[in-house]
Amino acid sequence: ETGVTQSPTHLIKTRGQQVTLRCSSQSGHNTVSWYQQALGQGPQFIFQYYREEENGRGNFPPRFSGLQFPNYSSELNVNALELDDSALYLCASSLVMNTEAFFGQGTRLTVV
Amino acid sequence: TQLLEQSPQFLSIQEGENLTVYCNSSSVFSSLQWYRQEPGEGPVLLVTVVTGGEVKKLKRLTFQFGDARKDSSLHITAAQPGDTGLYLCAGEGYNQGGKLIFGQGTELSVKP
């Protein structure tokens, strides 16, 4: 067990709706990264937060946004959901940006 | 855009056989990591290689980082059913701490 927890574990949403996914980092970790993993693919980097500031973003549209809180927990928000947003969303926390990252179990999002 | 090509995508072998998974890129990485992912779980880090030409062993698993830091391999000796899972390589670019670029994964099935 990595100490990184994500909620909810599964979620079904309708196209056009908005969703918020949550991640609780391992104690003391100040960096969190979010990834999208489509079925049968490797994870793709969405963005990273370091000390509550966005620190890099992958090739995802602005309707993907995030927050990191003072206790280093984090949220991923997706607006105007599309069918292709159906995927496993993973968060990974680390002590600083370039140390070992620990992944949560993921949130399985299904958009219908 | 940095890409990691992983091969093979699928591998089904008998218990006791050896296998090698390859991870190749045209880009140079500061480090490369190998993960194993079980269904419904997040990736779990197996090893990080940081020096060109580096070889690391983890019981029956041998990891190698190419001299030019563009490729890596994972070799499993005498595979066991417990080795079944999705193996992912992930590269970290220079000054890209924590922002991992993943390969598409190798789905390994080891039959008793």
Coordinates of C-alpha atoms in Angstrom, one line a residue:
Chain A
E1 CA 0.0 0.0 0.0
T2 CA 1.4 3.4 -1.1
G3 CA -0.5 5.7 1.3
V4 CA -2.0 7.5 -1.7
T5 CA -5.8 7.2 -1.7
Q6 CA -8.2 8.3 -4.4
S7 CA -11.9 8.8 -4.3
P8 CA -14.3 7.7 -5.6
T9 CA -13.0 4.3 -7.0
H10 CA -15.7 4.2 -9.7
L11 CA -17.9 6.8 -11.3
I12 CA -20.4 7.0 -14.1
K13 CA -21.3 10.3 -15.6
T14 CA -23.3 11.6 -18.6
R15 CA -21.7 13.4 -21.5
G16 CA -21.6 17.1 -20.9
Q17 CA -21.6 16.8 -17.1
Q18 CA -18.7 17.9 -14.8
V19 CA -16.7 15.7 -12.4
T20 CA -14.3 16.1 -9.5
L21 CA -11.9 13.4 -8.6
R22 CA -9.9 13.5 -5.3
C23 CA -6.5 12.4 -4.2
S24 CA -5.0 12.3 -0.7
S25 CA -1.2 12.3 -0.9
Q26 CA 1.2 10.3 1.1
S27 CA 2.1 12.1 4.3
G28 CA 4.7 14.8 3.8
H29 CA 4.5 14.7 0.0
N30 CA 4.2 18.1 -1.6
T31 CA 4.1 17.2 -5.2
V32 CA 1.2 15.5 -7.0
S33 CA 0.8 14.5 -10.6
W34 CA -2.3 13.4 -12.4
Y35 CA -2.5 10.9 -15.3
Q36 CA -5.1 9.5 -17.6
Q37 CA -4.9 5.9 -18.6
A38 CA -7.2 4.8 -21.4
L39 CA -8.0 1.1 -21.7
G40 CA -5.1 -0.9 -23.0
Q41 CA -2.7 2.1 -22.9
G42 CA -0.1 3.5 -20.7
P43 CA -0.8 6.5 -18.5
Q44 CA -0.6 10.0 -20.0
F45 CA 0.5 13.0 -18.0
I46 CA -2.2 15.6 -17.4
F47 CA -0.6 18.1 -15.0
Q48 CA 1.5 18.4 -11.9
Y49 CA 1.1 20.5 -8.7
Y50 CA 3.9 21.6 -6.5
R51 CA 3.2 23.5 -3.3
E52 CA -0.3 24.5 -4.6
E53 CA 0.9 25.8 -7.9
E54 CA 0.6 24.2 -11.3
N55 CA 4.0 23.0 -12.4
G56 CA 3.7 21.7 -15.9
R57 CA 0.9 20.4 -18.1
G58 CA 0.5 17.7 -20.7
N59 CA -1.5 17.8 -23.9
F60 CA -4.9 18.2 -22.3
P61 CA -7.5 20.9 -23.0
P62 CA -8.4 23.6 -20.5
R63 CA -11.5 21.8 -19.4
F64 CA -9.1 19.6 -17.4
S65 CA -8.2 21.7 -14.3
G66 CA -6.8 21.0 -10.9
L67 CA -6.2 22.2 -7.4
Q68 CA -3.8 21.4 -4.6
F69 CA -4.7 22.3 -1.1
P70 CA -2.4 23.4 1.9
N71 CA -2.5 19.8 3.2
Y72 CA -1.3 18.7 -0.2
S73 CA -4.4 16.8 -1.1
S74 CA -5.5 17.4 -4.7
E75 CA -8.5 17.5 -7.0
L76 CA -8.9 16.9 -10.7
N77 CA -11.9 18.6 -12.3
V78 CA -13.2 17.9 -15.8
N79 CA -15.9 20.0 -17.4
A80 CA -18.1 19.2 -20.4
L81 CA -17.3 15.5 -20.2
E82 CA -16.9 13.7 -23.5
L83 CA -17.2 9.9 -24.2
D84 CA -13.4 9.8 -24.8
D85 CA -12.8 11.0 -21.2
S86 CA -13.7 7.5 -20.0
A87 CA -10.5 6.2 -18.5
L88 CA -8.7 5.3 -15.3
Y89 CA -7.4 8.5 -13.6
L90 CA -4.3 8.1 -11.5
C91 CA -2.7 10.5 -9.1
A92 CA 0.9 10.1 -8.0
S93 CA 2.5 11.9 -5.0
S94 CA 6.2 12.5 -4.3
L95 CA 8.3 14.4 -1.7
V96 CA 9.7 16.8 -4.3
M97 CA 9.4 16.8 -8.1
N98 CA 12.2 14.4 -8.9
T99 CA 11.9 11.7 -6.3
E100 CA 10.1 8.4 -6.4
A101 CA 6.4 8.9 -7.0
F102 CA 3.7 6.7 -5.4
F103 CA 0.5 6.0 -7.3
G104 CA -3.0 5.7 -5.9
Q105 CA -5.3 2.9 -7.0
G106 CA -7.1 5.2 -9.5
T107 CA -10.6 6.3 -10.2
R108 CA -12.4 4.5 -13.0
L109 CA -14.5 7.1 -14.9
T110 CA -17.1 6.0 -17.4
V111 CA -18.9 8.6 -19.5
V112 CA -22.1 7.5 -21.1
Chain B
T1 CA 7.3 15.3 -28.4
Q2 CA 9.0 12.5 -26.5
L3 CA 7.6 9.0 -27.1
L4 CA 8.4 5.6 -25.6
E5 CA 7.7 2.6 -27.7
Q6 CA 7.3 -0.6 -25.8
S7 CA 7.4 -4.1 -27.3
P8 CA 5.9 -6.6 -27.4
Q9 CA 2.4 -5.4 -26.4
F10 CA 1.2 -8.8 -25.4
L11 CA 3.2 -11.8 -24.3
S12 CA 1.8 -15.2 -23.2
I13 CA 4.3 -17.8 -22.0
Q14 CA 4.6 -20.9 -19.9
E15 CA 5.9 -21.0 -16.4
G16 CA 9.7 -21.4 -16.4
E17 CA 10.3 -19.6 -19.7
N18 CA 12.5 -16.4 -20.0
L19 CA 11.3 -13.2 -21.6
T20 CA 12.5 -9.7 -22.5
V21 CA 10.5 -6.5 -22.8
Y22 CA 11.9 -3.6 -24.7
C23 CA 11.4 0.1 -24.3
N24 CA 12.7 2.4 -27.1
S25 CA 12.8 6.1 -27.8
S26 CA 14.5 8.6 -30.0
S27 CA 14.7 10.9 -27.0
V28 CA 17.2 11.0 -24.2
F29 CA 15.9 10.6 -20.7
S30 CA 17.5 11.6 -17.4
S31 CA 16.0 8.4 -15.8
L32 CA 13.8 5.5 -16.7
Q33 CA 11.5 3.6 -14.5
W34 CA 9.7 0.3 -14.7
Y35 CA 6.3 -0.3 -13.2
R36 CA 4.0 -3.3 -12.8
Q37 CA 0.3 -2.7 -12.7
E38 CA -2.4 -5.2 -11.6
P39 CA -6.0 -4.9 -12.9
G40 CA -7.9 -2.1 -11.0
E41 CA -4.7 -0.9 -9.3
G42 CA -2.2 1.9 -9.8
P43 CA 1.3 1.2 -11.1
V44 CA 3.8 0.0 -8.6
L45 CA 7.5 1.0 -9.1
L46 CA 9.9 -1.8 -9.6
V47 CA 13.1 0.0 -10.4
T48 CA 14.6 3.3 -11.5
V49 CA 17.7 3.4 -13.7
V50 CA 19.6 6.7 -14.0
T51 CA 23.1 6.0 -15.5
G52 CA 23.7 5.0 -19.1
G53 CA 24.6 1.4 -19.3
E54 CA 23.3 0.7 -15.8
V55 CA 22.1 -2.8 -15.0
K56 CA 20.0 -3.5 -11.9
K57 CA 18.8 -6.9 -10.7
L58 CA 15.7 -7.5 -8.6
K59 CA 15.5 -11.3 -7.9
R60 CA 14.6 -12.8 -11.3
L61 CA 14.2 -9.4 -13.0
T62 CA 17.1 -7.7 -14.7
F63 CA 16.8 -4.1 -15.9
Q64 CA 19.2 -2.4 -18.3
F65 CA 19.4 1.3 -19.3
G66 CA 21.0 1.9 -22.7
D67 CA 24.3 3.6 -23.0
A68 CA 22.7 6.5 -24.9
R69 CA 19.9 6.7 -22.3
K70 CA 17.3 6.3 -25.0
D71 CA 16.2 2.7 -24.4
S72 CA 15.8 0.1 -21.7
S73 CA 15.0 -3.6 -21.3
L74 CA 13.4 -5.8 -18.7
H75 CA 14.4 -9.5 -18.6
I76 CA 12.6 -12.0 -16.5
T77 CA 14.2 -15.4 -15.8
A78 CA 12.1 -18.5 -15.1
A79 CA 8.8 -16.6 -15.2
Q80 CA 6.1 -17.6 -12.7
P81 CA 2.3 -17.1 -12.7
G82 CA 2.7 -14.4 -10.1
D83 CA 4.6 -12.3 -12.7
T84 CA 1.4 -11.9 -14.7
G85 CA 0.5 -8.3 -15.1
L86 CA 1.0 -5.1 -17.1
Y87 CA 4.6 -3.9 -17.3
L88 CA 5.1 -0.2 -18.0
C89 CA 8.3 1.7 -18.7
A90 CA 8.3 5.5 -18.0
G91 CA 10.9 8.0 -18.9
E92 CA 11.7 11.3 -17.2
G93 CA 13.1 14.1 -19.3
Y94 CA 15.8 16.5 -18.1
N95 CA 14.3 19.2 -15.8
Q96 CA 11.0 17.4 -16.0
G97 CA 10.9 16.1 -12.4
G98 CA 8.0 13.8 -11.8
K99 CA 6.4 14.3 -15.3
L100 CA 6.6 10.8 -16.6
I101 CA 6.2 9.7 -20.2
F102 CA 4.9 6.1 -20.3
G103 CA 5.1 3.5 -22.9
Q104 CA 1.9 1.7 -23.9
G105 CA 2.7 -1.3 -21.7
T106 CA 3.3 -5.0 -22.1
E107 CA 0.6 -7.3 -21.0
L108 CA 2.3 -10.5 -19.7
S109 CA 0.5 -13.7 -19.0
V110 CA 2.4 -16.6 -17.4
K111 CA 0.5 -19.9 -17.5
P112 CA 1.2 -22.7 -15.0

